[in-house]
Amino acid sequence: WYQRRVRKAVVSTQSTGNLNVTSTIRSVKVIKGEFELFNKTNHRGYLAKLTEQDGPTNVVDLEHVDVVRSFSPLLSDVFCSLDQGWKFRGSIRSTSKSGKACINWKRTPLADKATPNHYCQNPDGTNLADKPFCYISETETEECDIPSCIWNTDCFTGIGTQYRGKQATTEHGKNCNNWNSDFPHPHSYHSPEYNWAGVGDHKFCRNPSEEGKPWCYTTNVFWRWDYCSIPRCSRDSFDFYRF
């Protein structure tokens, strides 16, 4: 749920998908959950994240976003985890997989990296081989029973700017090149400016150009880039998460 103030009117909306905005939004308040706000339509451009804890927020005060053109409820890394959960910040589990109570992260060796609560996390990329976990004592850790996200991992939503899966071949069978490489095709998408799109030291399909769907530069000197063969997410074809 979110609430938006358009000029002097207040409108409430409920959605589980992407919504484009046609009115001028001056302030936003999240009633329940978390939302991503984008300065371009269809999940494109820079984004800002708001939660119910933020309260009423003026759009002019949002970092990177001076106008809201689209928004989406944030589900990944809130109700399920991506990338072994190193960004997971959901408050859905306060017990380990075996049912033992998690202690507050303030009492653990990771107090300087973790959010100070007693929910399962994987702070700052530690234990990347594991799912989110917690401390059940000041020295003992145990994995948590947090489901893994499927949407934007096995399939893509919108135009694929949020896709973080590991597809590395294209629709025409070409191998994807590492995003940090300029050979055989020089480009600028290894700039930190595009970190929001998930590019980096890997060869997985992404969409930093904000057009079409996930794609990549190929290793073929005669084939600069190509779209990737990744299915589009739909409720009929994909569950949202798996345990």
CSV table of C-alpha atoms in Angstrom, one decimal:
chain,number,residue,atom,x,y,z
A,1,TRP,CA,0.0,0.0,0.0
A,2,TYR,CA,1.2,3.5,-0.7
A,3,GLN,CA,-0.4,6.9,-0.4
A,4,ARG,CA,0.4,9.8,-2.7
A,5,ARG,CA,-0.4,13.5,-2.5
A,6,VAL,CA,-1.2,14.9,-5.9
A,7,ARG,CA,-1.4,18.7,-5.6
A,8,LYS,CA,-4.0,18.8,-2.8
A,9,ALA,CA,-5.7,15.4,-3.3
A,10,VAL,CA,-4.8,12.2,-1.5
A,11,VAL,CA,-5.1,8.9,-3.4
A,12,SER,CA,-4.6,5.4,-2.0
A,13,THR,CA,-3.6,2.5,-4.3
A,14,GLN,CA,-3.1,-1.2,-3.9
A,15,SER,CA,-0.9,-3.0,-6.4
A,16,THR,CA,1.3,-6.0,-6.9
A,17,GLY,CA,2.8,-4.9,-10.2
A,18,ASN,CA,4.5,-1.9,-11.7
A,19,LEU,CA,2.5,1.3,-12.0
A,20,ASN,CA,3.3,4.3,-14.2
A,21,VAL,CA,2.4,7.8,-12.9
A,22,THR,CA,0.7,10.4,-15.0
A,23,SER,CA,0.0,13.0,-12.3
A,24,THR,CA,2.5,15.2,-10.5
A,25,ILE,CA,3.3,13.6,-7.1
A,26,ARG,CA,4.5,16.1,-4.5
A,27,SER,CA,4.8,13.8,-1.5
A,28,VAL,CA,4.5,10.0,-0.8
A,29,LYS,CA,3.7,7.9,2.3
A,30,VAL,CA,4.0,4.1,2.4
A,31,ILE,CA,1.2,2.7,4.4
A,32,LYS,CA,2.5,-0.9,4.4
A,33,GLY,CA,5.6,-2.6,3.1
A,34,GLU,CA,8.3,-1.2,0.9
A,35,PHE,CA,8.3,0.5,-2.5
A,36,GLU,CA,10.7,1.5,-5.2
A,37,LEU,CA,10.1,4.9,-6.9
A,38,PHE,CA,11.6,5.6,-10.3
A,39,ASN,CA,12.2,8.8,-12.2
A,40,LYS,CA,11.3,7.1,-15.5
A,41,THR,CA,8.4,5.0,-16.6
A,42,ASN,CA,8.4,1.1,-16.5
A,43,HIS,CA,11.1,0.6,-13.7
A,44,ARG,CA,13.7,2.7,-15.5
A,45,GLY,CA,16.2,5.3,-14.4
A,46,TYR,CA,17.3,6.1,-10.8
A,47,LEU,CA,15.3,4.8,-7.9
A,48,ALA,CA,14.6,5.6,-4.3
A,49,LYS,CA,13.3,3.2,-1.7
A,50,LEU,CA,10.7,4.1,0.8
A,51,THR,CA,9.2,2.1,3.7
A,52,GLU,CA,6.4,2.6,6.1
A,53,GLN,CA,9.0,3.7,8.7
A,54,ASP,CA,9.9,6.7,6.5
A,55,GLY,CA,6.5,8.4,7.0
A,56,PRO,CA,5.3,11.2,4.7
A,57,THR,CA,8.2,12.2,2.3
A,58,ASN,CA,8.4,15.1,-0.1
A,59,VAL,CA,9.5,14.0,-3.5
A,60,VAL,CA,12.0,16.9,-3.7
A,61,ASP,CA,13.8,15.4,-0.7
A,62,LEU,CA,14.3,11.9,-2.3
A,63,GLU,CA,17.9,11.1,-3.2
A,64,HIS,CA,18.5,10.8,-7.0
A,65,VAL,CA,14.8,11.1,-7.8
A,66,ASP,CA,13.3,14.6,-8.3
A,67,VAL,CA,10.1,13.3,-10.1
A,68,VAL,CA,8.2,10.0,-9.7
A,69,ARG,CA,7.2,8.4,-13.0
A,70,SER,CA,6.7,4.8,-11.9
A,71,PHE,CA,6.7,2.7,-8.8
A,72,SER,CA,6.6,-0.9,-7.7
A,73,PRO,CA,6.1,-2.8,-4.4
A,74,LEU,CA,9.4,-4.2,-3.2
A,75,LEU,CA,9.1,-8.0,-2.7
A,76,SER,CA,12.6,-9.4,-3.4
A,77,ASP,CA,15.0,-9.2,-0.4
A,78,VAL,CA,12.0,-8.5,1.8
A,79,PHE,CA,9.8,-11.6,1.6
A,80,CYS,CA,12.4,-13.8,-0.1
A,81,SER,CA,16.2,-13.5,-0.7
A,82,LEU,CA,18.3,-12.8,-3.8
A,83,ASP,CA,22.1,-13.3,-4.1
A,84,GLN,CA,22.4,-15.6,-1.1
A,85,GLY,CA,20.6,-12.9,0.9
A,86,TRP,CA,23.4,-10.4,1.4
A,87,LYS,CA,20.8,-7.6,0.8
A,88,PHE,CA,18.0,-9.3,2.6
A,89,ARG,CA,16.4,-7.0,5.2
A,90,GLY,CA,13.0,-8.6,5.7
A,91,SER,CA,11.5,-8.9,9.1
A,92,ILE,CA,9.8,-12.3,8.6
A,93,ARG,CA,12.0,-14.6,10.6
A,94,SER,CA,13.4,-14.2,14.2
A,95,THR,CA,14.1,-17.8,14.7
A,96,SER,CA,16.7,-20.1,13.0
A,97,LYS,CA,15.9,-23.1,10.8
A,98,SER,CA,15.7,-25.3,13.8
A,99,GLY,CA,13.4,-22.9,15.7
A,100,LYS,CA,16.0,-21.4,18.1
A,101,ALA,CA,15.5,-17.7,18.9
A,102,CYS,CA,17.8,-15.2,17.2
A,103,ILE,CA,19.6,-12.7,19.4
A,104,ASN,CA,20.0,-9.0,18.6
A,105,TRP,CA,22.8,-8.4,16.1
A,106,LYS,CA,24.1,-5.7,18.5
A,107,ARG,CA,25.4,-8.6,20.7
A,108,THR,CA,27.3,-10.3,17.8
A,109,PRO,CA,30.7,-9.9,16.1
A,110,LEU,CA,28.8,-8.3,13.2
A,111,ALA,CA,27.2,-5.5,15.2
A,112,ASP,CA,29.0,-2.9,13.1
A,113,LYS,CA,27.6,-4.3,9.8
A,114,ALA,CA,24.1,-5.6,10.7
A,115,THR,CA,20.9,-3.8,11.2
A,116,PRO,CA,20.4,-3.8,15.0
A,117,ASN,CA,17.5,-6.2,15.4
A,118,HIS,CA,16.9,-9.9,16.0
A,119,TYR,CA,15.8,-10.8,12.5
A,120,CYS,CA,17.6,-13.1,10.0
A,121,GLN,CA,20.2,-11.3,7.8
A,122,ASN,CA,23.4,-11.8,5.9
A,123,PRO,CA,25.1,-8.5,6.7
A,124,ASP,CA,27.4,-6.9,4.2
A,125,GLY,CA,27.9,-9.9,2.1
A,126,THR,CA,29.3,-12.3,4.8
A,127,ASN,CA,28.7,-16.0,4.4
A,128,LEU,CA,27.8,-15.6,0.8
A,129,ALA,CA,27.6,-19.4,0.3
A,130,ASP,CA,24.6,-19.4,2.7
A,131,LYS,CA,21.1,-18.1,3.1
A,132,PRO,CA,20.3,-15.4,5.6
A,133,PHE,CA,21.3,-16.5,9.1
A,134,CYS,CA,21.3,-15.3,12.7
A,135,TYR,CA,23.2,-15.7,15.9
A,136,ILE,CA,21.5,-18.0,18.4
A,137,SER,CA,24.2,-17.1,21.0
A,138,GLU,CA,27.0,-14.6,21.0
A,139,THR,CA,29.2,-17.1,19.2
A,140,GLU,CA,26.9,-19.6,17.4
A,141,THR,CA,25.2,-19.0,14.1
A,142,GLU,CA,22.5,-20.9,12.3
A,143,GLU,CA,20.9,-20.6,8.9
A,144,CYS,CA,17.3,-19.3,8.6
A,145,ASP,CA,14.5,-20.8,6.6
A,146,ILE,CA,14.1,-17.8,4.2
A,147,PRO,CA,12.8,-18.7,0.7
A,148,SER,CA,14.8,-17.8,-2.4
A,149,CYS,CA,13.3,-15.4,-4.9
A,150,ILE,CA,12.4,-16.7,-8.3
A,151,TRP,CA,11.1,-13.6,-10.0
A,152,ASN,CA,14.0,-11.5,-11.5
A,153,THR,CA,16.2,-14.6,-11.1
A,154,ASP,CA,14.7,-17.3,-13.2
A,155,CYS,CA,12.6,-14.8,-15.2
A,156,PHE,CA,12.5,-11.0,-15.7
A,157,THR,CA,9.8,-8.4,-14.8
A,158,GLY,CA,9.1,-5.1,-16.6
A,159,ILE,CA,12.0,-4.5,-19.1
A,160,GLY,CA,14.4,-6.5,-17.0
A,161,THR,CA,16.3,-3.7,-15.2
A,162,GLN,CA,15.9,-5.6,-12.0
A,163,TYR,CA,16.9,-9.0,-13.4
A,164,ARG,CA,19.7,-10.5,-11.3
A,165,GLY,CA,19.8,-14.1,-12.7
A,166,LYS,CA,22.7,-16.0,-14.2
A,167,GLN,CA,21.8,-16.4,-17.9
A,168,ALA,CA,24.9,-15.9,-19.9
A,169,THR,CA,24.0,-16.9,-23.5
A,170,THR,CA,21.9,-15.0,-26.0
A,171,GLU,CA,18.9,-15.7,-28.1
A,172,HIS,CA,21.2,-16.6,-31.0
A,173,GLY,CA,23.4,-18.8,-28.9
A,174,LYS,CA,26.3,-16.3,-28.4
A,175,ASN,CA,28.3,-16.3,-25.2
A,176,CYS,CA,28.1,-13.2,-23.1
A,177,ASN,CA,31.2,-11.2,-22.3
A,178,ASN,CA,32.2,-9.9,-18.9
A,179,TRP,CA,30.7,-6.4,-18.3
A,180,ASN,CA,34.1,-5.1,-17.1
A,181,SER,CA,35.8,-6.0,-20.4
A,182,ASP,CA,36.2,-3.7,-23.4
A,183,PHE,CA,37.4,-6.5,-25.7
A,184,PRO,CA,36.2,-7.2,-28.3
A,185,HIS,CA,33.5,-4.5,-27.9
A,186,PRO,CA,34.4,-1.2,-26.1
A,187,HIS,CA,31.5,0.3,-24.0
A,188,SER,CA,30.8,2.4,-21.0
A,189,TYR,CA,28.6,0.2,-19.0
A,190,HIS,CA,31.3,-0.8,-16.6
A,191,SER,CA,31.1,2.7,-15.1
A,192,PRO,CA,29.9,2.9,-11.4
A,193,GLU,CA,27.1,5.0,-12.8
A,194,TYR,CA,25.4,1.8,-13.9
A,195,ASN,CA,25.8,-0.2,-10.6
A,196,TRP,CA,22.1,0.2,-10.1
A,197,ALA,CA,21.6,-2.2,-13.1
A,198,GLY,CA,23.6,-5.0,-11.6
A,199,VAL,CA,26.5,-4.9,-14.1
A,200,GLY,CA,30.0,-5.7,-12.8
A,201,ASP,CA,32.6,-8.4,-12.8
A,202,HIS,CA,30.5,-11.1,-14.4
A,203,LYS,CA,29.0,-12.0,-17.8
A,204,PHE,CA,25.3,-12.4,-16.8
A,205,CYS,CA,22.6,-10.7,-18.8
A,206,ARG,CA,21.4,-7.3,-17.6
A,207,ASN,CA,19.7,-4.2,-19.0
A,208,PRO,CA,21.7,-1.1,-18.1
A,209,SER,CA,20.4,0.6,-21.4
A,210,GLU,CA,16.8,0.5,-20.1
A,211,GLU,CA,15.5,-0.7,-23.4
A,212,GLY,CA,13.8,-3.9,-24.5
A,213,LYS,CA,14.8,-6.6,-22.1
A,214,PRO,CA,18.0,-8.2,-20.6
A,215,TRP,CA,20.9,-8.4,-23.0
A,216,CYS,CA,24.7,-8.6,-23.1
A,217,TYR,CA,27.8,-7.9,-25.2
A,218,THR,CA,29.0,-11.0,-26.8
A,219,THR,CA,32.5,-12.6,-27.0
A,220,ASN,CA,32.1,-12.8,-30.8
A,221,VAL,CA,34.0,-10.1,-32.6
A,222,PHE,CA,31.4,-9.9,-35.3
A,223,TRP,CA,28.4,-9.8,-33.1
A,224,ARG,CA,28.5,-6.8,-30.7
A,225,TRP,CA,25.4,-7.5,-28.5
A,226,ASP,CA,22.3,-9.6,-28.4
A,227,TYR,CA,19.2,-10.0,-26.3
A,228,CYS,CA,19.2,-13.0,-23.9
A,229,SER,CA,16.7,-15.8,-23.9
A,230,ILE,CA,15.1,-15.3,-20.6
A,231,PRO,CA,11.4,-15.9,-20.0
A,232,ARG,CA,9.1,-13.1,-18.7
A,233,CYS,CA,7.8,-13.6,-15.2
A,234,SER,CA,4.1,-14.4,-14.9
A,235,ARG,CA,2.0,-15.8,-12.1
A,236,ASP,CA,0.8,-18.6,-14.4
A,237,SER,CA,4.4,-19.8,-15.2
A,238,PHE,CA,6.5,-18.9,-12.1
A,239,ASP,CA,6.1,-19.1,-8.4
A,240,PHE,CA,7.4,-16.0,-6.6
A,241,TYR,CA,9.8,-18.0,-4.4
A,242,ARG,CA,11.1,-21.4,-3.5
A,243,PHE,CA,12.3,-22.9,-0.2
